Each structure stands twice: as C-alpha cells, then as structure tokens.
PDB file of N, CA, C and O and ligand atoms in Angstrom:
ATOM      1  N   UNK A   3     -26.703  65.562 -72.619  1.00  0.00           N
ATOM      2  CA  UNK A   3     -27.276  65.480 -71.332  1.00  0.00           C
ATOM      3  C   UNK A   3     -26.047  65.378 -70.307  1.00  0.00           C
ATOM      4  O   UNK A   3     -25.358  64.094 -70.342  1.00  0.00           O
ATOM      5  N   UNK A   4     -25.899  66.471 -69.306  1.00  0.00           N
ATOM      6  CA  UNK A   4     -24.762  65.828 -68.386  1.00  0.00           C
ATOM      7  C   UNK A   4     -25.371  65.150 -67.270  1.00  0.00           C
ATOM      8  O   UNK A   4     -26.550  65.154 -66.839  1.00  0.00           O
ATOM      9  N   UNK A   5     -24.619  64.234 -66.686  1.00  0.00           N
ATOM     10  CA  UNK A   5     -24.887  63.598 -65.400  1.00  0.00           C
ATOM     11  C   UNK A   5     -25.727  64.502 -64.207  1.00  0.00           C
ATOM     12  O   UNK A   5     -25.131  65.324 -63.983  1.00  0.00           O
ATOM     13  N   UNK A   6     -27.072  64.080 -63.847  1.00  0.00           N
ATOM     14  CA  UNK A   6     -27.699  65.052 -63.068  1.00  0.00           C
ATOM     15  C   UNK A   6     -27.674  64.683 -61.719  1.00  0.00           C
ATOM     16  O   UNK A   6     -26.899  63.160 -61.169  1.00  0.00           O
ATOM     17  N   UNK A   7     -27.404  65.375 -60.415  1.00  0.00           N
ATOM     18  CA  UNK A   7     -26.716  64.955 -58.920  1.00  0.00           C
ATOM     19  C   UNK A   7     -28.085  64.281 -58.636  1.00  0.00           C
ATOM     20  O   UNK A   7     -29.243  64.837 -58.967  1.00  0.00           O
ATOM     21  N   UNK A   8     -28.084  62.807 -58.096  1.00  0.00           N
ATOM     22  CA  UNK A   8     -28.972  62.067 -57.865  1.00  0.00           C
ATOM     23  C   UNK A   8     -29.327  62.543 -56.625  1.00  0.00           C
ATOM     24  O   UNK A   8     -29.075  62.988 -55.450  1.00  0.00           O
ATOM     25  N   UNK A   9     -30.855  62.702 -56.724  1.00  0.00           N
ATOM     26  CA  UNK A   9     -31.698  63.057 -55.312  1.00  0.00           C
ATOM     27  C   UNK A   9     -32.017  62.345 -54.154  1.00  0.00           C
ATOM     28  O   UNK A   9     -32.158  62.685 -53.132  1.00  0.00           O
ATOM     29  N   UNK A  10     -31.302  60.923 -54.185  1.00  0.00           N
ATOM     30  CA  UNK A  10     -31.821  60.271 -53.419  1.00  0.00           C
ATOM     31  C   UNK A  10     -32.865  59.037 -53.557  1.00  0.00           C
ATOM     32  O   UNK A  10     -33.852  59.583 -54.341  1.00  0.00           O
ATOM     33  N   UNK A  11     -32.843  57.939 -53.022  1.00  0.00           N
ATOM     34  CA  UNK A  11     -33.780  57.048 -53.554  1.00  0.00           C
ATOM     35  C   UNK A  11     -35.345  57.126 -52.979  1.00  0.00           C
ATOM     36  O   UNK A  11     -36.095  57.258 -53.557  1.00  0.00           O
ATOM     37  N   UNK A  12     -35.074  57.533 -51.777  1.00  0.00           N
ATOM     38  CA  UNK A  12     -36.337  58.266 -50.913  1.00  0.00           C
ATOM     39  C   UNK A  12     -37.438  59.303 -51.601  1.00  0.00           C
ATOM     40  O   UNK A  12     -38.321  59.332 -52.330  1.00  0.00           O
ATOM     41  N   UNK A  13     -36.597  60.206 -52.319  1.00  0.00           N
ATOM     42  CA  UNK A  13     -37.210  61.379 -52.917  1.00  0.00           C
ATOM     43  C   UNK A  13     -37.308  60.768 -54.270  1.00  0.00           C
ATOM     44  O   UNK A  13     -38.383  61.020 -54.596  1.00  0.00           O
ATOM     45  N   UNK A  14     -36.848  59.893 -54.850  1.00  0.00           N
ATOM     46  CA  UNK A  14     -36.741  59.812 -56.290  1.00  0.00           C
ATOM     47  C   UNK A  14     -38.012  58.792 -56.164  1.00  0.00           C
ATOM     48  O   UNK A  14     -39.154  58.876 -57.291  1.00  0.00           O
ATOM     49  N   UNK A  15     -38.066  57.899 -55.460  1.00  0.00           N
ATOM     50  CA  UNK A  15     -39.082  56.948 -55.520  1.00  0.00           C
ATOM     51  C   UNK A  15     -40.647  57.638 -54.910  1.00  0.00           C
ATOM     52  O   UNK A  15     -41.765  57.399 -55.189  1.00  0.00           O
ATOM     53  N   UNK A  16     -40.456  58.930 -54.144  1.00  0.00           N
ATOM     54  CA  UNK A  16     -41.772  59.673 -53.536  1.00  0.00           C
ATOM     55  C   UNK A  16     -42.357  60.400 -55.128  1.00  0.00           C
ATOM     56  O   UNK A  16     -43.531  60.319 -55.891  1.00  0.00           O
ATOM     57  N   UNK A  17     -41.255  60.748 -55.810  1.00  0.00           N
ATOM     58  CA  UNK A  17     -41.687  61.524 -57.353  1.00  0.00           C
ATOM     59  C   UNK A  17     -42.283  60.326 -58.141  1.00  0.00           C
ATOM     60  O   UNK A  17     -43.189  60.461 -58.961  1.00  0.00           O
ATOM     61  N   UNK A  18     -41.845  59.194 -58.137  1.00  0.00           N
ATOM     62  CA  UNK A  18     -41.940  58.175 -59.330  1.00  0.00           C
ATOM     63  C   UNK A  18     -43.250  57.739 -58.761  1.00  0.00           C
ATOM     64  O   UNK A  18     -44.366  57.660 -59.496  1.00  0.00           O
ATOM     65  N   UNK A  19     -43.569  57.388 -57.550  1.00  0.00           N
ATOM     66  CA  UNK A  19     -44.857  57.256 -56.971  1.00  0.00           C
ATOM     67  C   UNK A  19     -46.079  58.000 -57.577  1.00  0.00           C
ATOM     68  O   UNK A  19     -46.969  58.103 -57.926  1.00  0.00           O
ATOM     69  N   UNK A  20     -45.878  59.173 -57.195  1.00  0.00           N
ATOM     70  CA  UNK A  20     -46.601  60.364 -57.471  1.00  0.00           C
ATOM     71  C   UNK A  20     -47.011  60.795 -58.961  1.00  0.00           C
ATOM     72  O   UNK A  20     -47.879  60.552 -59.645  1.00  0.00           O
ATOM     73  N   UNK A  21     -46.010  60.627 -59.624  1.00  0.00           N
ATOM     74  CA  UNK A  21     -45.765  60.177 -61.394  1.00  0.00           C
ATOM     75  C   UNK A  21     -46.726  59.134 -61.576  1.00  0.00           C
ATOM     76  O   UNK A  21     -47.611  59.364 -62.581  1.00  0.00           O
ATOM     77  N   UNK A  22     -46.240  58.100 -61.326  1.00  0.00           N
ATOM     78  CA  UNK A  22     -47.160  57.073 -61.754  1.00  0.00           C
ATOM     79  C   UNK A  22     -48.647  56.913 -61.150  1.00  0.00           C
ATOM     80  O   UNK A  22     -49.533  56.120 -61.926  1.00  0.00           O
ATOM     81  N   UNK A  23     -49.028  57.465 -60.395  1.00  0.00           N
ATOM     82  CA  UNK A  23     -50.327  57.711 -59.812  1.00  0.00           C
ATOM     83  C   UNK A  23     -51.284  58.529 -61.082  1.00  0.00           C
ATOM     84  O   UNK A  23     -52.324  58.700 -61.024  1.00  0.00           O
ATOM     85  N   UNK A  24     -50.431  59.290 -61.469  1.00  0.00           N
ATOM     86  CA  UNK A  24     -51.102  60.325 -62.798  1.00  0.00           C
ATOM     87  C   UNK A  24     -51.408  59.394 -63.847  1.00  0.00           C
ATOM     88  O   UNK A  24     -51.707  60.129 -64.886  1.00  0.00           O
ATOM     89  N   UNK A  25     -50.565  58.544 -63.931  1.00  0.00           N
ATOM     90  CA  UNK A  25     -50.718  57.550 -65.264  1.00  0.00           C
ATOM     91  C   UNK A  25     -49.428  58.069 -66.300  1.00  0.00           C
ATOM     92  O   UNK A  25     -49.237  57.897 -67.493  1.00  0.00           O
ATOM     93  N   UNK A  26     -48.637  59.017 -65.628  1.00  0.00           N
ATOM     94  CA  UNK A  26     -47.177  59.623 -66.165  1.00  0.00           C
ATOM     95  C   UNK A  26     -46.457  59.511 -65.578  1.00  0.00           C
ATOM     96  O   UNK A  26     -45.257  59.869 -65.174  1.00  0.00           O
ATOM     97  N   UNK A  27     -45.453  57.998 -65.565  1.00  0.00           N
ATOM     98  CA  UNK A  27     -44.551  57.868 -64.758  1.00  0.00           C
ATOM     99  C   UNK A  27     -42.928  58.201 -65.029  1.00  0.00           C
ATOM    100  O   UNK A  27     -42.017  58.602 -64.641  1.00  0.00           O
ATOM    101  N   UNK A  28     -43.354  58.846 -66.597  1.00  0.00           N
ATOM    102  CA  UNK A  28     -41.784  59.271 -67.261  1.00  0.00           C
ATOM    103  C   UNK A  28     -41.583  60.719 -66.658  1.00  0.00           C
ATOM    104  O   UNK A  28     -40.467  61.318 -66.476  1.00  0.00           O
ATOM    105  N   UNK A  29     -42.513  61.327 -65.890  1.00  0.00           N
ATOM    106  CA  UNK A  29     -42.462  62.886 -65.087  1.00  0.00           C
ATOM    107  C   UNK A  29     -41.373  62.302 -64.293  1.00  0.00           C
ATOM    108  O   UNK A  29     -40.821  63.440 -63.834  1.00  0.00           O
ATOM    109  N   UNK A  30     -41.127  61.551 -63.674  1.00  0.00           N
ATOM    110  CA  UNK A  30     -39.971  61.387 -62.755  1.00  0.00           C
ATOM    111  C   UNK A  30     -38.855  61.571 -63.584  1.00  0.00           C
ATOM    112  O   UNK A  30     -37.838  61.918 -62.657  1.00  0.00           O
ATOM    113  N   UNK A  31     -38.644  61.199 -64.666  1.00  0.00           N
ATOM    114  CA  UNK A  31     -37.345  61.845 -65.136  1.00  0.00           C
ATOM    115  C   UNK A  31     -36.939  63.049 -65.243  1.00  0.00           C
ATOM    116  O   UNK A  31     -35.767  63.442 -65.911  1.00  0.00           O
ATOM    117  N   UNK A  32     -37.981  63.717 -65.111  1.00  0.00           N
ATOM    118  CA  UNK A  32     -38.066  65.429 -65.101  1.00  0.00           C
ATOM    119  C   UNK A  32     -37.143  65.770 -64.185  1.00  0.00           C
ATOM    120  O   UNK A  32     -36.858  65.118 -63.162  1.00  0.00           O
ATOM    121  N   UNK A  33     -36.314  66.914 -64.013  1.00  0.00           N
ATOM    122  CA  UNK A  33     -35.465  67.505 -63.011  1.00  0.00           C
ATOM    123  C   UNK A  33     -36.264  67.754 -61.806  1.00  0.00           C
ATOM    124  O   UNK A  33     -37.558  68.160 -61.866  1.00  0.00           O
ATOM    125  N   UNK A  34     -35.705  67.402 -60.576  1.00  0.00           N
ATOM    126  CA  UNK A  34     -36.809  67.487 -59.452  1.00  0.00           C
ATOM    127  C   UNK A  34     -36.882  68.558 -58.964  1.00  0.00           C
ATOM    128  O   UNK A  34     -37.756  68.590 -57.949  1.00  0.00           O
ATOM    129  N   UNK A  35     -35.961  69.567 -59.387  1.00  0.00           N
ATOM    130  CA  UNK A  35     -36.285  70.962 -58.555  1.00  0.00           C
ATOM    131  C   UNK A  35     -36.109  72.209 -59.961  1.00  0.00           C
ATOM    132  O   UNK A  35     -35.388  71.737 -61.149  1.00  0.00           O
ATOM    133  N   UNK A  36     -36.287  73.209 -59.381  1.00  0.00           N
ATOM    134  CA  UNK A  36     -36.098  74.209 -60.622  1.00  0.00           C
ATOM    135  C   UNK A  36     -34.726  74.584 -60.510  1.00  0.00           C
ATOM    136  O   UNK A  36     -34.302  74.986 -61.870  1.00  0.00           O
ATOM    137  N   UNK A  37     -34.109  74.607 -59.946  1.00  0.00           N
ATOM    138  CA  UNK A  37     -32.420  74.889 -59.835  1.00  0.00           C
ATOM    139  C   UNK A  37     -32.013  73.678 -60.828  1.00  0.00           C
ATOM    140  O   UNK A  37     -31.010  74.167 -61.765  1.00  0.00           O
ATOM    141  N   UNK A  38     -32.391  72.727 -60.452  1.00  0.00           N
ATOM    142  CA  UNK A  38     -31.612  71.532 -61.820  1.00  0.00           C
ATOM    143  C   UNK A  38     -32.113  71.625 -63.198  1.00  0.00           C
ATOM    144  O   UNK A  38     -31.561  71.693 -64.004  1.00  0.00           O
ATOM    145  N   UNK A  39     -33.451  72.169 -62.661  1.00  0.00           N
ATOM    146  CA  UNK A  39     -33.612  72.287 -64.387  1.00  0.00           C
ATOM    147  C   UNK A  39     -32.876  73.528 -65.111  1.00  0.00           C
ATOM    148  O   UNK A  39     -32.843  73.437 -66.312  1.00  0.00           O
ATOM    149  N   UNK A  40     -32.931  74.710 -64.253  1.00  0.00           N
ATOM    150  CA  UNK A  40     -31.900  75.684 -65.207  1.00  0.00           C
ATOM    151  C   UNK A  40     -30.640  75.339 -65.154  1.00  0.00           C
ATOM    152  O   UNK A  40     -30.154  75.847 -66.497  1.00  0.00           O
ATOM    153  N   UNK A  41     -30.549  74.229 -64.211  1.00  0.00           N
ATOM    154  CA  UNK A  41     -28.798  73.725 -64.777  1.00  0.00           C
ATOM    155  C   UNK A  41     -28.592  73.112 -66.094  1.00  0.00           C
ATOM    156  O   UNK A  41     -27.690  73.536 -66.774  1.00  0.00           O
ATOM    157  N   UNK A  42     -29.657  72.369 -66.204  1.00  0.00           N
ATOM    158  CA  UNK A  42     -29.802  71.615 -67.429  1.00  0.00           C
ATOM    159  C   UNK A  42     -30.110  72.479 -68.870  1.00  0.00           C
ATOM    160  O   UNK A  42     -30.631  71.841 -69.913  1.00  0.00           O
ATOM    161  N   UNK A  43     -30.889  73.550 -68.574  1.00  0.00           N
ATOM    162  CA  UNK A  43     -31.239  74.413 -69.632  1.00  0.00           C
ATOM    163  C   UNK A  43     -32.600  74.028 -70.076  1.00  0.00           C
ATOM    164  O   UNK A  43     -33.247  74.284 -71.106  1.00  0.00           O
ATOM    165  N   UNK A  44     -33.741  72.924 -69.001  1.00  0.00           N
ATOM    166  CA  UNK A  44     -34.901  72.725 -69.383  1.00  0.00           C
ATOM    167  C   UNK A  44     -36.219  73.445 -69.404  1.00  0.00           C
ATOM    168  O   UNK A  44     -35.516  75.008 -68.628  1.00  0.00           O
ATOM    169  N   UNK A  45     -37.146  73.248 -69.487  1.00  0.00           N
ATOM    170  CA  UNK A  45     -38.367  74.044 -69.396  1.00  0.00           C
ATOM    171  C   UNK A  45     -39.628  73.675 -68.475  1.00  0.00           C
ATOM    172  O   UNK A  45     -40.251  73.953 -67.998  1.00  0.00           O
ATOM    173  N   UNK A  46     -39.324  72.699 -67.986  1.00  0.00           N
ATOM    174  CA  UNK A  46     -40.256  71.939 -67.116  1.00  0.00           C
ATOM    175  C   UNK A  46     -39.213  71.110 -65.923  1.00  0.00           C
ATOM    176  O   UNK A  46     -38.155  70.569 -66.265  1.00  0.00           O
ATOM    177  N   UNK A  47     -39.962  71.079 -64.533  1.00  0.00           N
ATOM    178  CA  UNK A  47     -39.263  69.976 -63.558  1.00  0.00           C
ATOM    179  C   UNK A  47     -40.407  69.561 -62.736  1.00  0.00           C
ATOM    180  O   UNK A  47     -41.833  70.039 -63.166  1.00  0.00           O
ATOM    181  N   UNK A  48     -40.212  68.569 -62.167  1.00  0.00           N
ATOM    182  CA  UNK A  48     -41.486  67.896 -61.495  1.00  0.00           C
ATOM    183  C   UNK A  48     -41.204  67.623 -59.965  1.00  0.00           C
ATOM    184  O   UNK A  48     -39.994  66.909 -59.815  1.00  0.00           O
ATOM    185  N   UNK A  49     -41.722  68.157 -59.325  1.00  0.00           N
ATOM    186  CA  UNK A  49     -41.742  67.752 -57.731  1.00  0.00           C
ATOM    187  C   UNK A  49     -42.308  66.603 -57.247  1.00  0.00           C
ATOM    188  O   UNK A  49     -42.224  66.164 -55.872  1.00  0.00           O
ATOM    189  N   UNK A  50     -43.629  66.170 -57.794  1.00  0.00           N
ATOM    190  CA  UNK A  50     -44.335  65.260 -57.058  1.00  0.00           C
ATOM    191  C   UNK A  50     -45.112  65.779 -56.237  1.00  0.00           C
ATOM    192  O   UNK A  50     -45.734  65.232 -55.610  1.00  0.00           O
ATOM    193  N   UNK A  51     -45.211  67.141 -55.839  1.00  0.00           N
ATOM    194  CA  UNK A  51     -46.129  67.881 -54.782  1.00  0.00           C
ATOM    195  C   UNK A  51     -47.435  68.567 -55.393  1.00  0.00           C
ATOM    196  O   UNK A  51     -47.320  68.877 -56.476  1.00  0.00           O
ATOM    197  N   UNK A  52     -48.562  68.491 -54.735  1.00  0.00           N
ATOM    198  CA  UNK A  52     -49.759  69.094 -55.046  1.00  0.00           C
ATOM    199  C   UNK A  52     -49.332  70.362 -55.287  1.00  0.00           C
ATOM    200  O   UNK A  52     -48.707  71.237 -54.617  1.00  0.00           O
ATOM    201  N   UNK A  53     -50.081  71.066 -56.320  1.00  0.00           N
ATOM    202  CA  UNK A  53     -50.010  72.600 -56.390  1.00  0.00           C
ATOM    203  C   UNK A  53     -51.377  73.318 -55.894  1.00  0.00           C
ATOM    204  O   UNK A  53     -52.108  72.229 -55.053  1.00  0.00           O
ATOM    205  N   UNK A  54     -51.356  74.448 -56.074  1.00  0.00           N
ATOM    206  CA  UNK A  54     -52.629  75.146 -55.545  1.00  0.00           C
ATOM    207  C   UNK A  54     -54.016  74.437 -55.638  1.00  0.00           C
ATOM    208  O   UNK A  54     -54.690  74.472 -54.719  1.00  0.00           O
ATOM    209  N   UNK A  55     -54.299  74.156 -56.487  1.00  0.00           N
ATOM    210  CA  UNK A  55     -55.468  73.419 -57.177  1.00  0.00           C
ATOM    211  C   UNK A  55     -55.440  71.784 -56.764  1.00  0.00           C
ATOM    212  O   UNK A  55     -56.440  70.998 -57.521  1.00  0.00           O
ATOM    213  N   UNK A  56     -54.294  71.359 -56.327  1.00  0.00           N
ATOM    214  CA  UNK A  56     -54.113  69.762 -56.002  1.00  0.00           C
ATOM    215  C   UNK A  56     -54.119  69.138 -57.296  1.00  0.00           C
ATOM    216  O   UNK A  56     -54.625  68.044 -57.344  1.00  0.00           O
ATOM    217  N   UNK A  57     -53.334  69.779 -58.244  1.00  0.00           N
ATOM    218  CA  UNK A  57     -52.800  68.723 -59.252  1.00  0.00           C
ATOM    219  C   UNK A  57     -51.385  68.490 -58.893  1.00  0.00           C
ATOM    220  O   UNK A  57     -50.629  68.987 -58.310  1.00  0.00           O
ATOM    221  N   UNK A  58     -51.308  67.079 -59.300  1.00  0.00           N
ATOM    222  CA  UNK A  58     -49.687  66.735 -59.394  1.00  0.00           C
ATOM    223  C   UNK A  58     -49.451  66.587 -60.938  1.00  0.00           C
ATOM    224  O   UNK A  58     -49.889  65.924 -61.824  1.00  0.00           O
ATOM    225  N   UNK A  59     -48.292  67.605 -61.270  1.00  0.00           N
ATOM    226  CA  UNK A  59     -48.242  67.682 -62.431  1.00  0.00           C
ATOM    227  C   UNK A  59     -46.783  68.638 -62.596  1.00  0.00           C
ATOM    228  O   UNK A  59     -46.522  69.125 -61.758  1.00  0.00           O
ATOM    229  N   UNK A  60     -46.395  68.613 -63.646  1.00  0.00           N
ATOM    230  CA  UNK A  60     -45.115  69.171 -64.215  1.00  0.00           C
ATOM    231  C   UNK A  60     -44.931  70.693 -63.908  1.00  0.00           C
ATOM    232  O   UNK A  60     -45.992  71.044 -64.037  1.00  0.00           O
ATOM    233  N   UNK A  61     -43.963  71.597 -63.600  1.00  0.00           N
ATOM    234  CA  UNK A  61     -44.098  72.705 -63.328  1.00  0.00           C
ATOM    235  C   UNK A  61     -43.421  73.330 -64.486  1.00  0.00           C
ATOM    236  O   UNK A  61     -42.159  72.649 -64.879  1.00  0.00           O
ATOM    237  N   UNK A  62     -43.559  74.623 -64.690  1.00  0.00           N
ATOM    238  CA  UNK A  62     -42.619  75.516 -65.908  1.00  0.00           C
ATOM    239  C   UNK A  62     -41.689  76.473 -65.274  1.00  0.00           C
ATOM    240  O   UNK A  62     -41.598  76.491 -64.098  1.00  0.00           O
ATOM    241  N   UNK A  63     -41.129  77.184 -66.201  1.00  0.00           N
ATOM    242  CA  UNK A  63     -39.918  78.143 -65.506  1.00  0.00           C
ATOM    243  C   UNK A  63     -40.601  79.211 -64.316  1.00  0.00           C
ATOM    244  O   UNK A  63     -39.758  80.114 -63.784  1.00  0.00           O
ATOM    245  N   UNK A  64     -41.954  79.326 -64.953  1.00  0.00           N
ATOM    246  CA  UNK A  64     -42.473  80.230 -63.464  1.00  0.00           C
ATOM    247  C   UNK A  64     -42.650  79.719 -62.233  1.00  0.00           C
ATOM    248  O   UNK A  64     -43.570  80.203 -61.783  1.00  0.00           O
ATOM    249  N   UNK A  65     -42.763  77.942 -62.340  1.00  0.00           N
ATOM    250  CA  UNK A  65     -42.981  77.574 -61.306  1.00  0.00           C
ATOM    251  C   UNK A  65     -44.388  77.142 -61.076  1.00  0.00           C
ATOM    252  O   UNK A  65     -44.991  77.170 -60.388  1.00  0.00           O
ATOM    253  N   UNK A  66     -45.075  77.421 -62.342  1.00  0.00           N
ATOM    254  CA  UNK A  66     -46.549  77.538 -62.608  1.00  0.00           C
ATOM    255  C   UNK A  66     -46.782  75.934 -62.973  1.00  0.00           C
ATOM    256  O   UNK A  66     -46.396  75.142 -63.382  1.00  0.00           O
ATOM    257  N   UNK A  67     -47.912  75.104 -62.500  1.00  0.00           N
ATOM    258  CA  UNK A  67     -48.385  73.705 -62.645  1.00  0.00           C
ATOM    259  C   UNK A  67     -48.840  73.844 -64.184  1.00  0.00           C
ATOM    260  O   UNK A  67     -49.453  74.851 -64.415  1.00  0.00           O
ATOM    261  N   UNK A  68     -48.477  72.884 -65.350  1.00  0.00           N
ATOM    262  CA  UNK A  68     -48.864  72.724 -66.185  1.00  0.00           C
ATOM    263  C   UNK A  68     -50.535  72.349 -66.657  1.00  0.00           C
ATOM    264  O   UNK A  68     -50.836  73.212 -67.367  1.00  0.00           O
ATOM    265  N   UNK A  69     -50.754  72.042 -65.650  1.00  0.00           N
ATOM    266  CA  UNK A  69     -52.374  71.850 -65.693  1.00  0.00           C
ATOM    267  C   UNK A  69     -53.297  73.085 -65.329  1.00  0.00           C
ATOM    268  O   UNK A  69     -54.418  73.124 -65.781  1.00  0.00           O
ATOM    269  N   UNK A  70     -52.462  73.884 -64.396  1.00  0.00           N
ATOM    270  CA  UNK A  70     -53.072  75.214 -63.776  1.00  0.00           C
ATOM    271  C   UNK A  70     -53.144  76.099 -65.254  1.00  0.00           C
ATOM    272  O   UNK A  70     -53.957  76.726 -65.633  1.00  0.00           O
ATOM    273  N   UNK A  71     -51.787  75.989 -66.034  1.00  0.00           N
ATOM    274  CA  UNK A  71     -51.587  76.491 -67.151  1.00  0.00           C
ATOM    275  C   UNK A  71     -52.840  76.398 -68.140  1.00  0.00           C
ATOM    276  O   UNK A  71     -53.478  77.233 -68.892  1.00  0.00           O
ATOM    277  N   UNK A  72     -53.102  75.290 -68.551  1.00  0.00           N
ATOM    278  CA  UNK A  72     -54.278  74.889 -69.275  1.00  0.00           C
ATOM    279  C   UNK A  72     -55.585  75.625 -68.877  1.00  0.00           C
ATOM    280  O   UNK A  72     -56.316  75.963 -69.669  1.00  0.00           O
ATOM    281  N   UNK A  73     -56.080  75.773 -67.185  1.00  0.00           N
ATOM    282  CA  UNK A  73     -56.857  76.115 -67.167  1.00  0.00           C
ATOM    283  C   UNK A  73     -57.085  77.486 -67.341  1.00  0.00           C
ATOM    284  O   UNK A  73     -57.998  78.185 -67.534  1.00  0.00           O
ATOM    285  N   UNK A  74     -55.867  78.073 -67.001  1.00  0.00           N
ATOM    286  CA  UNK A  74     -55.763  79.578 -67.067  1.00  0.00           C
ATOM    287  C   UNK A  74     -56.132  79.884 -68.564  1.00  0.00           C
ATOM    288  O   UNK A  74     -56.767  80.978 -68.713  1.00  0.00           O
ATOM    289  N   UNK A  75     -55.559  79.153 -69.162  1.00  0.00           N
ATOM    290  CA  UNK A  75     -55.426  79.642 -70.860  1.00  0.00           C
ATOM    291  C   UNK A  75     -56.737  79.535 -71.073  1.00  0.00           C
ATOM    292  O   UNK A  75     -57.222  80.216 -72.091  1.00  0.00           O
ATOM    293  N   UNK A  76     -57.468  78.498 -70.723  1.00  0.00           N
ATOM    294  CA  UNK A  76     -59.015  78.189 -71.392  1.00  0.00           C
ATOM    295  C   UNK A  76     -59.848  79.258 -70.744  1.00  0.00           C
ATOM    296  O   UNK A  76     -60.637  79.946 -71.553  1.00  0.00           O
ATOM    297  N   UNK A  77     -59.679  79.845 -69.350  1.00  0.00           N
ATOM    298  CA  UNK A  77     -60.294  80.594 -68.962  1.00  0.00           C
ATOM    299  C   UNK A  77     -60.576  82.071 -70.064  1.00  0.00           C
ATOM    300  O   UNK A  77     -60.968  82.936 -69.953  1.00  0.00           O
ATOM    301  N   UNK A  78     -58.887  82.469 -70.165  1.00  0.00           N
ATOM    302  CA  UNK A  78     -58.691  83.495 -70.826  1.00  0.00           C
ATOM    303  C   UNK A  78     -59.162  83.453 -72.195  1.00  0.00           C
ATOM    304  O   UNK A  78     -59.979  84.888 -72.539  1.00  0.00           O
ATOM    305  N   UNK A  79     -59.279  82.513 -72.760  1.00  0.00           N
ATOM    306  CA  UNK A  79     -60.024  82.403 -74.266  1.00  0.00           C
ATOM    307  C   UNK A  79     -61.045  82.561 -74.410  1.00  0.00           C
ATOM    308  O   UNK A  79     -62.206  83.109 -74.771  1.00  0.00           O
ATOM    309  N   UNK A  80     -61.819  81.910 -73.100  1.00  0.00           N
ATOM    310  CA  UNK A  80     -63.184  82.216 -72.735  1.00  0.00           C
ATOM    311  C   UNK A  80     -63.782  83.597 -72.737  1.00  0.00           C
ATOM    312  O   UNK A  80     -64.373  83.930 -73.246  1.00  0.00           O
ATOM    313  N   UNK A  81     -63.078  84.241 -71.531  1.00  0.00           N
ATOM    314  CA  UNK A  81     -63.132  85.429 -71.585  1.00  0.00           C
ATOM    315  C   UNK A  81     -63.471  86.503 -72.609  1.00  0.00           C
ATOM    316  O   UNK A  81     -64.302  87.176 -73.206  1.00  0.00           O
ATOM    317  N   UNK A  82     -62.170  86.222 -73.426  1.00  0.00           N
ATOM    318  CA  UNK A  82     -62.074  87.010 -74.487  1.00  0.00           C
ATOM    319  C   UNK A  82     -63.233  86.662 -75.549  1.00  0.00           C
ATOM    320  O   UNK A  82     -63.618  87.592 -76.304  1.00  0.00           O
ATOM    321  N   UNK A  83     -63.429  85.318 -75.840  1.00  0.00           N
ATOM    322  CA  UNK A  83     -64.581  85.117 -76.473  1.00  0.00           C
ATOM    323  C   UNK A  83     -65.986  85.953 -76.263  1.00  0.00           C
ATOM    324  O   UNK A  83     -66.709  85.842 -77.207  1.00  0.00           O
ATOM    325  N   UNK A  84     -66.095  86.087 -74.721  1.00  0.00           N
ATOM    326  CA  UNK A  84     -67.477  86.522 -74.570  1.00  0.00           C
ATOM    327  C   UNK A  84     -67.438  87.909 -74.634  1.00  0.00           C
ATOM    328  O   UNK A  84     -68.521  88.633 -75.011  1.00  0.00           O
ATOM    329  N   UNK A  85     -66.405  88.512 -74.625  1.00  0.00           N
ATOM    330  CA  UNK A  85     -66.114  89.960 -74.880  1.00  0.00           C
ATOM    331  C   UNK A  85     -66.277  90.420 -76.622  1.00  0.00           C
ATOM    332  O   UNK A  85     -67.116  91.382 -76.616  1.00  0.00           O
ATOM    333  N   UNK A  86     -65.946  89.537 -77.383  1.00  0.00           N
ATOM    334  CA  UNK A  86     -65.877  89.793 -78.823  1.00  0.00           C
ATOM    335  C   UNK A  86     -67.380  89.589 -79.147  1.00  0.00           C
ATOM    336  O   UNK A  86     -68.034  88.566 -78.641  1.00  0.00           O
TER     337      UNK A  86
HETATM  338 ZN1   ZN B 128     -52.386  72.965 -60.782  1.00  0.00          ZN
END
C-alpha cells in the first residue's frame, strides 16, 4: 500500500468517532473519499457521514451505503421469492 495523503487530524478524528460509535473503529482506516479509494484500487471508503437512511457505514464504488445495499438486496430477494 502506498502512503495515503493525510486528511488532517480533525477530519480523521471525526471519522474515527463516527466509526467507533457504530462499534467498527477500523472503518476509520478505510480511504476517506471515493477519489482516494480509486487511487488505491480499493472497493470501499468511509466518510463517517450519514446516508439517506441515516446509517453510518462504508460506501462502495457506486457511493452506495453498504447497509443500504444489504436492505436493498434482501428486499430484492423477498420480492422475487413472492413472485415465484
Ligand atoms: Zn444506508
């Protein structure tokens, strides 16, 4: 892994506090933005900001919240199960 440009202590602490509040402090080690994630070739980044459904969760390459992805996927399979 190459050295990542540092976001600054204020920003890092904000993300760390957000990550810790969810019980997942290691999320703060993810890239802080989509741009940094793309630079590093990773698949997830963590902004520490709330998503549309107010989750604090890493986001994927589509900028979608990973917890929302689980909800959407479950809804998709539930719909399909009801159709068949
Ligand atoms: Zn979400």
